[in-house]
Every structure is written in C-alpha cells, then in structure tokens.
XYZ file of C-alpha atoms in Angstrom:
404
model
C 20.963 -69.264 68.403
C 21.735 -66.594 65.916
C 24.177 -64.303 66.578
C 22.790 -60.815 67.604
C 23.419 -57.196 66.535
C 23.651 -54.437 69.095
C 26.440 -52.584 67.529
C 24.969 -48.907 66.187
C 25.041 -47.766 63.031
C 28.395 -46.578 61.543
C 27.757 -43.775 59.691
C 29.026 -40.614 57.655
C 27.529 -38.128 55.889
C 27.948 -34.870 53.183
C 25.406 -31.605 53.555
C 24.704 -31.369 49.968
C 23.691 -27.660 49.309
C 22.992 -28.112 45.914
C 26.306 -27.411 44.639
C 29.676 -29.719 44.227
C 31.633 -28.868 47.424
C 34.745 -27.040 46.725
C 38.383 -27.565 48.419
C 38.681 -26.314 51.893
C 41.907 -25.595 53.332
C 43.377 -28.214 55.722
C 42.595 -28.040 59.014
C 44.243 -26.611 62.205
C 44.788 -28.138 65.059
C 45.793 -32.279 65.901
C 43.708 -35.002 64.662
C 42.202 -35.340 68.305
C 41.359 -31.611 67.829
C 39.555 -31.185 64.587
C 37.902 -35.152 65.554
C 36.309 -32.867 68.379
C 35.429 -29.466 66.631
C 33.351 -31.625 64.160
C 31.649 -34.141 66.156
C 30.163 -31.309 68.470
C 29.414 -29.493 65.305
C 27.615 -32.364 63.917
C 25.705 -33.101 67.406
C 25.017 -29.755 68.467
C 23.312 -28.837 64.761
C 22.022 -32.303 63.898
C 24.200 -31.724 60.505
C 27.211 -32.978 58.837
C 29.889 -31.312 55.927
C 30.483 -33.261 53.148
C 34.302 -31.745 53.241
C 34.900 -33.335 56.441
C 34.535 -37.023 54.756
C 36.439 -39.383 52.762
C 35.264 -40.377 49.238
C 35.781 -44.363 50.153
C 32.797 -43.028 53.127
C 30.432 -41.237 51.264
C 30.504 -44.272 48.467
C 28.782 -46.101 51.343
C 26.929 -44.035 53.470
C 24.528 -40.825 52.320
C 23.868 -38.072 54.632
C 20.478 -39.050 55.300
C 21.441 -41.712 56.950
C 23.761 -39.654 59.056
C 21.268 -37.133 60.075
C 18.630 -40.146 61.075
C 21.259 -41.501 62.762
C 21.932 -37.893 64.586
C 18.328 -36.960 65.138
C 17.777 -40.309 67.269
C 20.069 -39.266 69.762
C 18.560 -36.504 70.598
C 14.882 -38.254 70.887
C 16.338 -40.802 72.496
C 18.520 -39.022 75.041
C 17.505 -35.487 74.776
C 19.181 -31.980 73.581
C 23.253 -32.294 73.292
C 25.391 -30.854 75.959
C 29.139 -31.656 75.113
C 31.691 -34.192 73.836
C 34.582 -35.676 75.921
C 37.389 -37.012 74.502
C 39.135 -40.275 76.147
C 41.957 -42.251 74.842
C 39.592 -45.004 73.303
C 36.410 -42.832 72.327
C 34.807 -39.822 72.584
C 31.606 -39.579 75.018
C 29.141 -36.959 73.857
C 26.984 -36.365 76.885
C 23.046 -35.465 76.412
C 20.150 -34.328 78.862
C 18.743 -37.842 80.148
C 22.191 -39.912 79.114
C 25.456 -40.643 76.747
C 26.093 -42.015 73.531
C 30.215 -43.469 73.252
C 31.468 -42.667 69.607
C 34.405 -43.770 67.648
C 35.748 -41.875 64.873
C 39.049 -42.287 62.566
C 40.566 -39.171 60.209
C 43.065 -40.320 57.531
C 46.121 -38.666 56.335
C 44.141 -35.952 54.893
C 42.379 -35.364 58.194
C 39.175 -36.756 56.345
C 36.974 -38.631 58.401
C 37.035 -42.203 56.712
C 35.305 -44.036 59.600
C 32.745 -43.212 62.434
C 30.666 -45.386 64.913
C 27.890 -44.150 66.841
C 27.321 -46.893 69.781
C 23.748 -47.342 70.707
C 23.301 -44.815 73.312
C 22.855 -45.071 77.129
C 20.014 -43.308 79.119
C 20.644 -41.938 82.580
C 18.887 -43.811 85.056
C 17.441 -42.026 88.649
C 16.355 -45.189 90.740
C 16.493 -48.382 90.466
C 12.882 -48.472 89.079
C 13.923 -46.222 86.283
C 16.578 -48.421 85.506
C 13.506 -51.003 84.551
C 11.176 -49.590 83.627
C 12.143 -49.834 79.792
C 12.463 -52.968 80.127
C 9.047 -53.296 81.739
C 7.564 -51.765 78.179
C 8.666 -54.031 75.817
C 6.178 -57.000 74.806
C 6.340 -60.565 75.516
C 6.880 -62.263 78.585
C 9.576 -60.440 80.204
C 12.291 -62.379 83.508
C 14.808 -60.075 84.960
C 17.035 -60.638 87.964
C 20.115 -58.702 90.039
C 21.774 -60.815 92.032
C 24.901 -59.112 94.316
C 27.437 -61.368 95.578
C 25.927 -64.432 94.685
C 23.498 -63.758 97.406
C 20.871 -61.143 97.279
C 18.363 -60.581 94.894
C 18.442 -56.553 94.333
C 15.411 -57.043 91.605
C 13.704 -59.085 90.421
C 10.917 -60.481 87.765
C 9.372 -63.753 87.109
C 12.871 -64.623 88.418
C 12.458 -68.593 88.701
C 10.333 -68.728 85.606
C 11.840 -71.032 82.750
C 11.584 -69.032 79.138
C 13.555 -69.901 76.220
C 17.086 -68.356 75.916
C 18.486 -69.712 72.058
C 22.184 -68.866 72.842
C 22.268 -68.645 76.506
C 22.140 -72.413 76.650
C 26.229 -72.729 75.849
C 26.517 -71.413 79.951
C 25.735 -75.109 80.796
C 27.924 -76.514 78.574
C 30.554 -74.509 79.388
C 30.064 -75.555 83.067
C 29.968 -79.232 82.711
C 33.210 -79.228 80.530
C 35.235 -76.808 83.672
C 33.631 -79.597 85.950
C 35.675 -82.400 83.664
C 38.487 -79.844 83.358
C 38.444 -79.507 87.386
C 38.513 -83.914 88.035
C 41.347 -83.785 85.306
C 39.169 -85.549 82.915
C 40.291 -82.869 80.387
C 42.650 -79.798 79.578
C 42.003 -76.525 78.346
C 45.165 -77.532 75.991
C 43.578 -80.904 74.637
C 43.266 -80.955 70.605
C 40.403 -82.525 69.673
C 39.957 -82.604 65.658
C 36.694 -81.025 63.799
C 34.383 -84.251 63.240
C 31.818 -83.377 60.282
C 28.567 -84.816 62.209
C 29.623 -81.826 64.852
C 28.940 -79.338 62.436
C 26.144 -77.178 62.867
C 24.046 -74.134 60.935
C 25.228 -70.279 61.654
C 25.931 -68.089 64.443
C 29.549 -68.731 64.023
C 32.304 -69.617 61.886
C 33.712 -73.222 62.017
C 31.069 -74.786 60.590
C 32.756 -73.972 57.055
C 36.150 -75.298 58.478
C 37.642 -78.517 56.779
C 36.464 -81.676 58.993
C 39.209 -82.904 61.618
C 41.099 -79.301 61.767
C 42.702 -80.260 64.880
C 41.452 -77.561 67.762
C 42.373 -76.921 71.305
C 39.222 -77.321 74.038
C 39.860 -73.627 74.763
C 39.776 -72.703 71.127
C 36.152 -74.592 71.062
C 35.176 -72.533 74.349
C 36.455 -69.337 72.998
C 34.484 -69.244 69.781
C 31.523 -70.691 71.906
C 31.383 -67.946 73.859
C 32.407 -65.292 72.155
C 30.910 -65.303 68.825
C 28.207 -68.042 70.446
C 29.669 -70.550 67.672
C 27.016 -73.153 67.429
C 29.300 -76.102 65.525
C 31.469 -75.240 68.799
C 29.085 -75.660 71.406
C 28.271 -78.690 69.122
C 31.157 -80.000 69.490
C 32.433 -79.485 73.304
C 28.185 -81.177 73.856
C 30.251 -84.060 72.452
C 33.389 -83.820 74.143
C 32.136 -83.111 77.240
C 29.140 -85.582 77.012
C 25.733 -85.113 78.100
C 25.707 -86.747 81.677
C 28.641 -84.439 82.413
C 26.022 -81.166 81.700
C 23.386 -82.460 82.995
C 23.747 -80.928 86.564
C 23.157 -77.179 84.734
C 21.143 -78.508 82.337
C 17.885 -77.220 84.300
C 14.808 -79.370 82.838
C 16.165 -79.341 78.986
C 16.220 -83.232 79.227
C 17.231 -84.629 76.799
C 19.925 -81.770 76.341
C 19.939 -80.763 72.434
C 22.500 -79.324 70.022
C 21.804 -76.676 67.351
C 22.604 -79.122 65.139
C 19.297 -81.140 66.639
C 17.562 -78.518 67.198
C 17.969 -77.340 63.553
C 16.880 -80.308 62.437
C 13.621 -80.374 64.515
C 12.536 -76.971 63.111
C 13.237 -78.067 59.522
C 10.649 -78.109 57.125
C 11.639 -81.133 55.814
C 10.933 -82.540 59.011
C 7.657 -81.762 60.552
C 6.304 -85.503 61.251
C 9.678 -86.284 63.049
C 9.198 -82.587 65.131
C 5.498 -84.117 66.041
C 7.003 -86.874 67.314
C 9.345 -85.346 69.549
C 6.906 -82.760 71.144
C 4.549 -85.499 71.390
C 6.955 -87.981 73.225
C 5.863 -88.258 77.003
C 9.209 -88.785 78.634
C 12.884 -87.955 78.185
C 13.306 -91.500 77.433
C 11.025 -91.099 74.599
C 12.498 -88.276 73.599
C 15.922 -89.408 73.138
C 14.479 -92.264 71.230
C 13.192 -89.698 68.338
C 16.668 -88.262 68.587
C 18.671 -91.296 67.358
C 16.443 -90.773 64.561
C 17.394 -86.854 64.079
C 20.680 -87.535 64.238
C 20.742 -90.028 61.649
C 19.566 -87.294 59.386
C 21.999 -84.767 57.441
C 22.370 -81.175 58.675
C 19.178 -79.290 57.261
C 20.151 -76.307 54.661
C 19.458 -72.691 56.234
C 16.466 -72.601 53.761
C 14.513 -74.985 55.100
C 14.429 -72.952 58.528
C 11.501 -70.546 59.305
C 12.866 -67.079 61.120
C 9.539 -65.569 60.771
C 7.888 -67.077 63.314
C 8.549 -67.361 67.055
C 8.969 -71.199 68.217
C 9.886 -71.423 71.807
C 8.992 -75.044 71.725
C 12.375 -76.859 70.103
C 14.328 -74.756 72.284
C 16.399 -74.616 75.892
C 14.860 -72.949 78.897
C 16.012 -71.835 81.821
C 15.197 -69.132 84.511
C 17.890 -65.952 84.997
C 18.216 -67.102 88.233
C 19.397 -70.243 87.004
C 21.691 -68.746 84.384
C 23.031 -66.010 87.002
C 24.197 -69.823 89.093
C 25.747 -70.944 85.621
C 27.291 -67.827 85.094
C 28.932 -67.425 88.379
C 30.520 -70.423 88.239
C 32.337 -69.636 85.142
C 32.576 -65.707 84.794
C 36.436 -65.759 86.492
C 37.333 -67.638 82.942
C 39.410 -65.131 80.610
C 37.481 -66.486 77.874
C 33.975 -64.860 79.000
C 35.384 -60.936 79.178
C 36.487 -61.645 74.916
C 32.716 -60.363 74.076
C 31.324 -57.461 76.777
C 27.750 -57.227 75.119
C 26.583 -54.026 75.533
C 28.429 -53.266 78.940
C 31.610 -50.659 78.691
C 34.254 -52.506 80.032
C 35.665 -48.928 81.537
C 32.795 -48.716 83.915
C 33.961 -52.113 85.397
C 36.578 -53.986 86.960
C 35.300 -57.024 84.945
C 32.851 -58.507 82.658
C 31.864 -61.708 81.616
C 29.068 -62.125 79.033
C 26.762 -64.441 77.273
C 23.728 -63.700 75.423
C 21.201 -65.847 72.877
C 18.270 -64.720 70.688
C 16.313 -66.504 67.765
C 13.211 -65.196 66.298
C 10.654 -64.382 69.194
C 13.503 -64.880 71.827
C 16.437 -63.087 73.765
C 18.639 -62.865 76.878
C 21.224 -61.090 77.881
C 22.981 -62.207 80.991
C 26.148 -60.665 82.663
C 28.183 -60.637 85.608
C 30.562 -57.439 85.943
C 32.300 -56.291 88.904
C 31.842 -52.605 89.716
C 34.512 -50.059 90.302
C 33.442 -50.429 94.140
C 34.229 -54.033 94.351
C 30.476 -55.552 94.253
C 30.103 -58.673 92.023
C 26.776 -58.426 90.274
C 24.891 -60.869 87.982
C 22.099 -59.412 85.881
C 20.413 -61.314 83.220
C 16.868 -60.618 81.505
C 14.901 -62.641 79.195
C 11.805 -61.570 76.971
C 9.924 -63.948 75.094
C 6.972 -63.313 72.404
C 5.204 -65.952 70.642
C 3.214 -63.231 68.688
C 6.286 -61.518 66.803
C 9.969 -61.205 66.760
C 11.699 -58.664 69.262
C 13.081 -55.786 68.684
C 16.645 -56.739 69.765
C 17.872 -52.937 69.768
C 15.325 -52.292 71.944
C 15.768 -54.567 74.298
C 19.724 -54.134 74.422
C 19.148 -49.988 75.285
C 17.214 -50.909 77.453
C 19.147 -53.371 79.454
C 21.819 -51.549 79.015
C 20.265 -48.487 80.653
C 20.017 -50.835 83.827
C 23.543 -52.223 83.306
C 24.946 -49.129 83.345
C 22.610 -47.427 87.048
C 24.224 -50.923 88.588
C 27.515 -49.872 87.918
C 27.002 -46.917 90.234
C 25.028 -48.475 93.020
C-alpha cells in the first residue's frame, strides 16, 4: 500500500580540483546548446564541472553523488554513444540501452536542476526482455496479454500473490459498474467522513473531515497517487457487494484502514483471530470488531518484515481482466509508472508494493495499434524487494513490447 519510488536520482555535481573554481566566461550557444555540450561531456567522461552548476544545486547535491550516479549508467547499460535532444528530454543512448534525462539552466545558463530517469536496457527477444525479471528473488507472476486475448508470456500466470496497491483496480471497477446502472456519477460530491480515513500512501487523510469531494476526485487520487483514505472511501461509497465480482477470493474485501489495523502491534490477539477464522462469515465477524477500533498510528506498523498474510491477492491475469475494463478512463493515463508515454498511443497504470511485495500492471497501446496488458508480481517472505530493481527490469520488457 505504500506509495513506490521509481523516479532516479536527481543529481548535480562540481569536479573539485583542489582549488576554488574561478569565473568562466558565459557560454556560447542557446540554452538547448550548451544543455547538450555538457551532458555528453559529463556522460562521455563520467565527470562533471563545478562551473556548470548553480549554488542553490551544489548546497544539495556533492559530486560524488553525481559521478555514482554517472558510473551506473554505464554498468548498467554499457559505454556512452550520444545524446539526443527532444522537445521534453534529452535521450542519451548507450551500448545495450537508453537512459531519458531532464535538465533545466537558469538565467545564468547554470544548471540548477537535472534528472537522470532510471535507465532502459535494450532488449533482443522476447526472452531477453524477461529474463531480468526471471533473476530477482521471491516468487515471481508475469503475464502479456494482446488484445484481451492471447497470452504472449507468461509465468505462474493464474497464481494468486499479494499485490498491496494493485487491489484499488477492483474497486475502481465495481464503482464504473454503479456509474454504468446510473447508481452514481463521476460528478457526485460525497463529503470526507473521518472513519474513511486511512494511514499513508496519499494525501487526504490529513484533509479536514466532510471536505466535500467529487467521485472522480476520489478515483483520481486513488489511482494516481494510490491514495489509500480514497480507495477507503469509494470501498464505502461503492459498497462491498458492488466489488465483489473483481474482488477475486479477498472475501471479506478489506480497506487499508482494516488492514492497518490487523498488522498493528497493538493488535496481535484480534490479527489471530482473523487468520484463524474458518469462513468469510467469520471473518467479517472479527471485522465489526476492527472497525470499532481507532486508526492505528504509523508507529505501531512493522515495514521490516514481509506479511503477505493481511493482504489482497490476485493473479496478473486477473488484474490484466480488471485493468481492461477500466484502462479507456482518463483518470488511469494521470500516473504512467515507468512506461514513456512517447513510445505509446496510451497508457493506463496501477501499481502496489508494501514490504516483501510489488506489482506493476499496465495496459498501453503501441504505436502499431496493438492493445497490450502486462502486469508482474514478485513476492518474498524472506526480505523486502528491491523495488528499483524490479521497475528496470519490467521496464526493460515494457519497453521490447512497444516494438513487437
């Protein structure tokens, strides 16, 4: 359920050479220019001037950090062949794949902001594509469905793993089945109730109780920054008979805000119970109980330890049928994940990780026409993941289906 970091490192750095740098004379050329001269400078020597740089950038990043930053490229993706510029980034192309940078020069032509993204290796078969995925640890689902129809790979495709985030797809389909009968309106206000509030990913758990918000607002920030209070809350607008089509076997169907509680310290007898209960029925009996309870504080939570058992599971096969049925929504192309929305005619993305636990699934359509749905899981009830990892490495696949 927490809210996961791909993005790269944003970096700068100064080549200290033992001496306080002196003026150097303003550069030639336009900003696009001298953006150019020194990003291939900095790739193609692994170095970076400390003249190039604002002072508000080098009070928060040291050139250490720059050059680690530089040097992993390069293992990662091999020896540096060129940068191309394109209106919204620069592409600096390597031996086995690219790496998409972003980089801002103030007035001064200093370089006050730079973002490497993680990079992207160049896939040669469809195997490739995997096979990075195929080395991580844990339990690792994959599928690649095309057109809704045929499975183009696949792993332990039909085997339910915990997904944290990934859950909010089911949500989201019961409420556009309510939406569809005319049950409900993307333009309905609904006001913040307090017991809706959950724990972090997301922001409107720290909003003032009955804020009136649109259904779509709710959906948005469910999606998009995978707002738990917001998935929360459309569980309760929607209700839990209406998701219980896509709700795979997650029966009862539980909110962060339950789920939170379950995993609290505080409440370990009550979590015995519950995993102990026989029956849905049961289950939901222990749940009137949760929910009687307030919402646990963040330190009474445990994000050392994997615990795939208070959690929601479904297969990727099953989320690439939740997805489909929902990717045509303008809200699911607000977040990408780690596809390039340029390679694509269209995205839609949702994701979820906790400790021990990710997925990734997305359905993009490719400059050819093909719709294609790829979601991955690992799980790992040893350690946490390595969520980096794991996103280069899906989005190495991502990125060879684009050009199938």
């Amino acid at each position: 359920m927490r809210l996961m970091h791909l993005s790269a490192l944003v970096c700068t750095a100064v080549l200290l050479l033992g001496a306080a740098p002196t003026a150097s004379p303003a550069p030639s050329g336009s900003p696009t220019e001298i953006a150019r001269s020194r990003l291939d400078t900095m790739l193609r020597t692994g170095h970076a001037d400390a003249a190039w740089f604002a002072d508000s950038f080098l009070a928060q990043v040291t050139i250490d950090q720059v050059n680690t930053v530089l040097a992993s490229l390069t293992t990662a993706l091999g020896a540096y062949q060129s940068i191309e510029y394109t209106p919204e980034k620069f592409v600096a192309h390597f031996a086995r794949g690219t790496d998409d940078v972003q980089i801002h020069l103030d007035a001064q032509n200093k370089i006050d902001g730079l973002l490497f993204k993680p990079p992207v290796v160049t896939a040669t078969s469809l195997d490739d594509a995997f096979r990075s995925l195929r080395k991580l640890q844990g339990t690792l689902a994959y599928v690649v469905v095309e057109r809704g129809r045929t499975n183009v790979a696949a792993l332990n495709a039909s085997e339910p793993l915990a997904v944290g985030s990934a859950f909010k797809l089911a949500v989201l389909n019961g409420l556009v089945d309510r939406i569809r009968r005319n049950e409900r309106r993307w333009s309905d206000v609904v006001s913040l109730q307090e017991g809706w509030k959950s724990l972090p990913s997301g922001v409107l758990q720290s909003w003032p109780a009955r804020t009136p918000l649109t259904i779509a607002t709710y959906a948005a920030e469910m999606i998009s920054i995978s707002d738990n209070t917001a998935a929360d809350a459309l569980a309760h607008i929607t209700g839990r008979a209406a998701i219980a089509p896509y709700a795979a076997d997650n029966f009862p169907f539980l909110t962060t805000r339950e789920v939170f509680t379950l995993k609290s310290s505080a409440n370990a007898k009550l979590r015995s119970a519950y995993l102990a209960a026989a029956t849905p029925a049961a289950r939901a009996t222990v749940l009137r109980r949760v929910d009687a309870l307030p919402l646990p504080a963040i330190a009474e939570l445990s994000f050392t330890a994997p615990d795939p058992e208070i959690e929601w599971h479904f297969s990727v096969s099953e989320l690439c049928r939740l997805m489909n049925r929902v990717a045509a929504l303008p809200l699911m192309s607000i977040n990408p994940g780690v596809a390039e929305k340029g390679v694509f005619r269209s995205v839609a993305y949702k994701g979820g990780s906790d400790t021990g636990i990710i997925n990734m699934t997305t359905m993009v359509t490719t400059k050819r026409g093909t719709q294609v749905c790829f979601s991955a899981t690992l799980n790992n009830a040893a350690k946490d993941i390595d969520e980096q990892a794991f996103g280069l490495a899906y989005a190495t696949a991502l990125r060879y289906l684009a050009g199938r």
